[in-house]
Structures are given as structure tokens and as C-alpha cells.
Short mmCIF file of C-alpha atoms in Angstrom, two decimals:
data_model
loop_
_atom_site.label_atom_id
_atom_site.label_comp_id
_atom_site.label_asym_id
_atom_site.label_seq_id
_atom_site.Cartn_x
_atom_site.Cartn_y
_atom_site.Cartn_z
CA UNK A 1 -22.38 36.30 -24.51
CA UNK A 2 -24.84 34.97 -27.25
CA UNK A 3 -22.03 32.48 -28.43
CA UNK A 4 -21.61 31.48 -24.67
CA UNK A 5 -25.31 30.53 -24.42
CA UNK A 6 -25.36 28.74 -27.66
CA UNK A 7 -22.06 27.02 -26.94
CA UNK A 8 -23.17 25.64 -23.56
CA UNK A 9 -26.78 24.90 -23.69
CA UNK A 10 -27.87 24.76 -27.42
CA UNK A 11 -25.07 22.73 -28.65
CA UNK A 12 -22.96 21.39 -25.85
CA UNK A 13 -25.37 20.02 -23.78
CA UNK A 14 -27.39 18.42 -26.71
CA UNK A 15 -24.21 16.77 -27.60
CA UNK A 16 -23.70 15.42 -24.22
CA UNK A 17 -27.17 14.06 -24.09
CA UNK A 18 -26.61 12.18 -27.45
CA UNK A 19 -23.26 11.02 -26.32
CA UNK A 20 -24.76 9.66 -23.25
CA UNK A 21 -27.14 7.77 -25.00
CA UNK A 22 -24.49 5.80 -27.12
CA UNK A 23 -21.67 5.31 -24.31
CA UNK A 24 -23.62 6.07 -21.02
CA UNK A 25 -23.43 9.29 -18.86
CA UNK A 26 -20.24 8.42 -16.85
CA UNK A 27 -18.13 7.88 -19.88
CA UNK A 28 -19.50 10.83 -21.78
CA UNK A 29 -19.11 13.08 -18.58
CA UNK A 30 -15.45 11.83 -18.08
CA UNK A 31 -14.47 12.68 -21.72
CA UNK A 32 -16.40 16.00 -21.85
CA UNK A 33 -14.67 16.87 -18.51
CA UNK A 34 -11.51 17.51 -20.47
CA UNK A 35 -12.92 21.17 -21.43
CA UNK A 36 -10.65 22.92 -18.91
CA UNK A 37 -7.54 22.04 -20.96
CA UNK A 38 -9.13 23.57 -24.01
CA UNK A 39 -10.09 26.43 -22.24
CA UNK A 40 -6.58 27.08 -20.67
CA UNK A 41 -5.07 26.43 -24.23
CA UNK A 42 -7.40 28.78 -26.13
CA UNK A 43 -6.77 31.49 -23.27
CA UNK A 44 -3.05 31.03 -23.95
CA UNK A 45 -3.32 31.26 -27.79
CA UNK A 46 -5.99 33.93 -28.14
CA UNK A 47 -6.10 36.04 -24.99
CA UNK A 48 -2.31 36.09 -24.46
CA UNK A 49 -2.79 34.68 -21.16
CA UNK A 50 0.26 32.86 -19.69
CA UNK A 51 0.00 29.19 -19.76
CA UNK A 52 2.68 28.20 -17.27
CA UNK A 53 3.73 24.75 -16.23
CA UNK A 54 1.89 25.08 -12.93
CA UNK A 55 -1.26 26.15 -14.54
CA UNK A 56 -1.17 23.17 -16.96
CA UNK A 57 -0.21 20.70 -14.45
CA UNK A 58 -2.96 21.75 -12.05
CA UNK A 59 -5.68 21.72 -14.97
CA UNK A 60 -4.48 18.23 -16.00
CA UNK A 61 -4.64 17.12 -12.53
CA UNK A 62 -7.96 18.50 -11.80
CA UNK A 63 -9.44 16.98 -15.23
CA UNK A 64 -7.79 13.76 -14.35
CA UNK A 65 -9.08 13.62 -10.85
CA UNK A 66 -12.68 14.33 -12.11
CA UNK A 67 -12.43 11.59 -14.70
CA UNK A 68 -11.33 9.24 -12.11
CA UNK A 69 -14.07 10.02 -9.74
CA UNK A 70 -16.71 9.74 -12.47
CA UNK A 71 -15.47 6.48 -13.72
CA UNK A 72 -14.89 4.85 -10.44
CA UNK A 73 -18.69 4.36 -9.98
CA UNK A 74 -19.00 3.29 -13.71
CA UNK A 75 -20.71 0.10 -14.19
CA UNK A 76 -23.21 -0.31 -16.99
CA UNK A 77 -25.38 -2.93 -18.51
CA UNK A 78 -25.50 -1.13 -21.79
CA UNK A 79 -24.30 -3.28 -24.58
CA UNK A 80 -22.40 -0.90 -26.78
CA UNK A 81 -21.78 -1.78 -30.40
CA UNK A 82 -18.48 -0.76 -31.59
CA UNK A 83 -19.60 1.94 -34.09
CA UNK A 84 -21.93 3.52 -31.72
CA UNK A 85 -19.12 3.73 -29.10
CA UNK A 86 -16.96 5.50 -31.48
CA UNK A 87 -19.87 7.88 -32.24
CA UNK A 88 -20.44 8.53 -28.56
CA UNK A 89 -16.71 9.27 -28.08
CA UNK A 90 -16.47 11.57 -31.01
CA UNK A 91 -19.96 13.45 -29.47
CA UNK A 92 -18.30 13.53 -26.11
CA UNK A 93 -15.18 15.16 -27.40
CA UNK A 94 -17.16 17.72 -29.18
CA UNK A 95 -19.03 18.59 -26.05
CA UNK A 96 -15.77 19.27 -24.57
CA UNK A 97 -15.00 21.57 -27.46
CA UNK A 98 -18.32 23.68 -27.19
CA UNK A 99 -18.07 23.87 -23.45
CA UNK A 100 -14.57 25.30 -23.65
CA UNK A 101 -16.05 27.94 -26.22
CA UNK A 102 -18.49 28.66 -23.59
CA UNK A 103 -15.67 29.43 -21.34
CA UNK A 104 -13.67 31.46 -23.86
CA UNK A 105 -17.01 33.36 -24.93
CA UNK A 106 -17.86 34.41 -21.53
CA UNK A 107 -14.26 35.62 -21.00
CA UNK A 108 -14.36 37.85 -23.95
CA UNK A 109 -17.95 39.02 -23.61
CA UNK A 110 -17.88 39.37 -19.91
CA UNK A 111 -14.59 41.30 -19.83
CA UNK A 112 -14.95 44.33 -17.74
CA UNK A 113 -18.09 43.29 -16.23
CA UNK A 114 -18.62 41.93 -12.83
CA UNK A 115 -19.52 38.35 -12.43
CA UNK A 116 -23.03 38.99 -11.28
CA UNK A 117 -23.70 41.30 -14.14
CA UNK A 118 -22.17 39.10 -16.80
CA UNK A 119 -24.22 36.07 -15.44
CA UNK A 120 -27.66 38.23 -15.27
CA UNK A 121 -26.98 39.43 -18.92
CA UNK A 122 -26.14 35.66 -20.03
CA UNK A 123 -29.16 34.11 -18.38
CA UNK A 124 -31.34 36.81 -19.77
CA UNK A 125 -30.29 35.78 -23.34
#
């Protein structure tokens, strides 16, 4: 549960805020929103959870839909320098990794606990 808090709030959200400064909130959120795919893949590789075609396709469609919705209202007046844009994209992908690590850590640390109990423990930390 400690890894969950560190991955989501201490690292993931901080990286997201920095990415937002470089490429804007909609772009950073659209990129970071691919974390469910990493979560599904880590569950398959490390927890022996089945990754069927329908689960992968469903995850992909949800992430794609989220990105489309976020970017549909994207208009920016921010002048983005190519180097800072690259840094922002890297930070946004790093955010997605840490958000996925959060999901994985909750899955491991919260196994055998009810959802309310796991959330109480997690938020207490």
C-alpha cells in the first residue's frame, strides 16, 4: 500500500504536473491516460491474470476514447519549444507508468481485503 501512495501521489501526480507545464494539461492527460494498458499487461505478466483479446481490445478502446474526449476540446495558446515538448511527452509517459504501478500495488497489497478496508489503509498512509 505504501508503494501505491508513493507511485500515485508522490511521484505520478508530480510528474503529471510537470508534464502539464511543458505540453499543457489536455495533452499530458491524454498521454498519461494510457496507464490502464500498462496495468493490464503487468497483471498478465506478474499476476498470471488472463489477458484475452476482448480485455485488451476493451482497454484499448476505453483509453482511445478517453484520449479523443480529452483532445477534442484541446486548444492552446502555449508556444511549445520542440525540446520542452519532448520533455513533456516523456514526463507524461512516466506518469502513466507510475499510475499503472499504483494499480499494480493496490492489486498486490489489497489482495484479501475488502475495497473499503484497502482504501482506509491506503488513505491513512
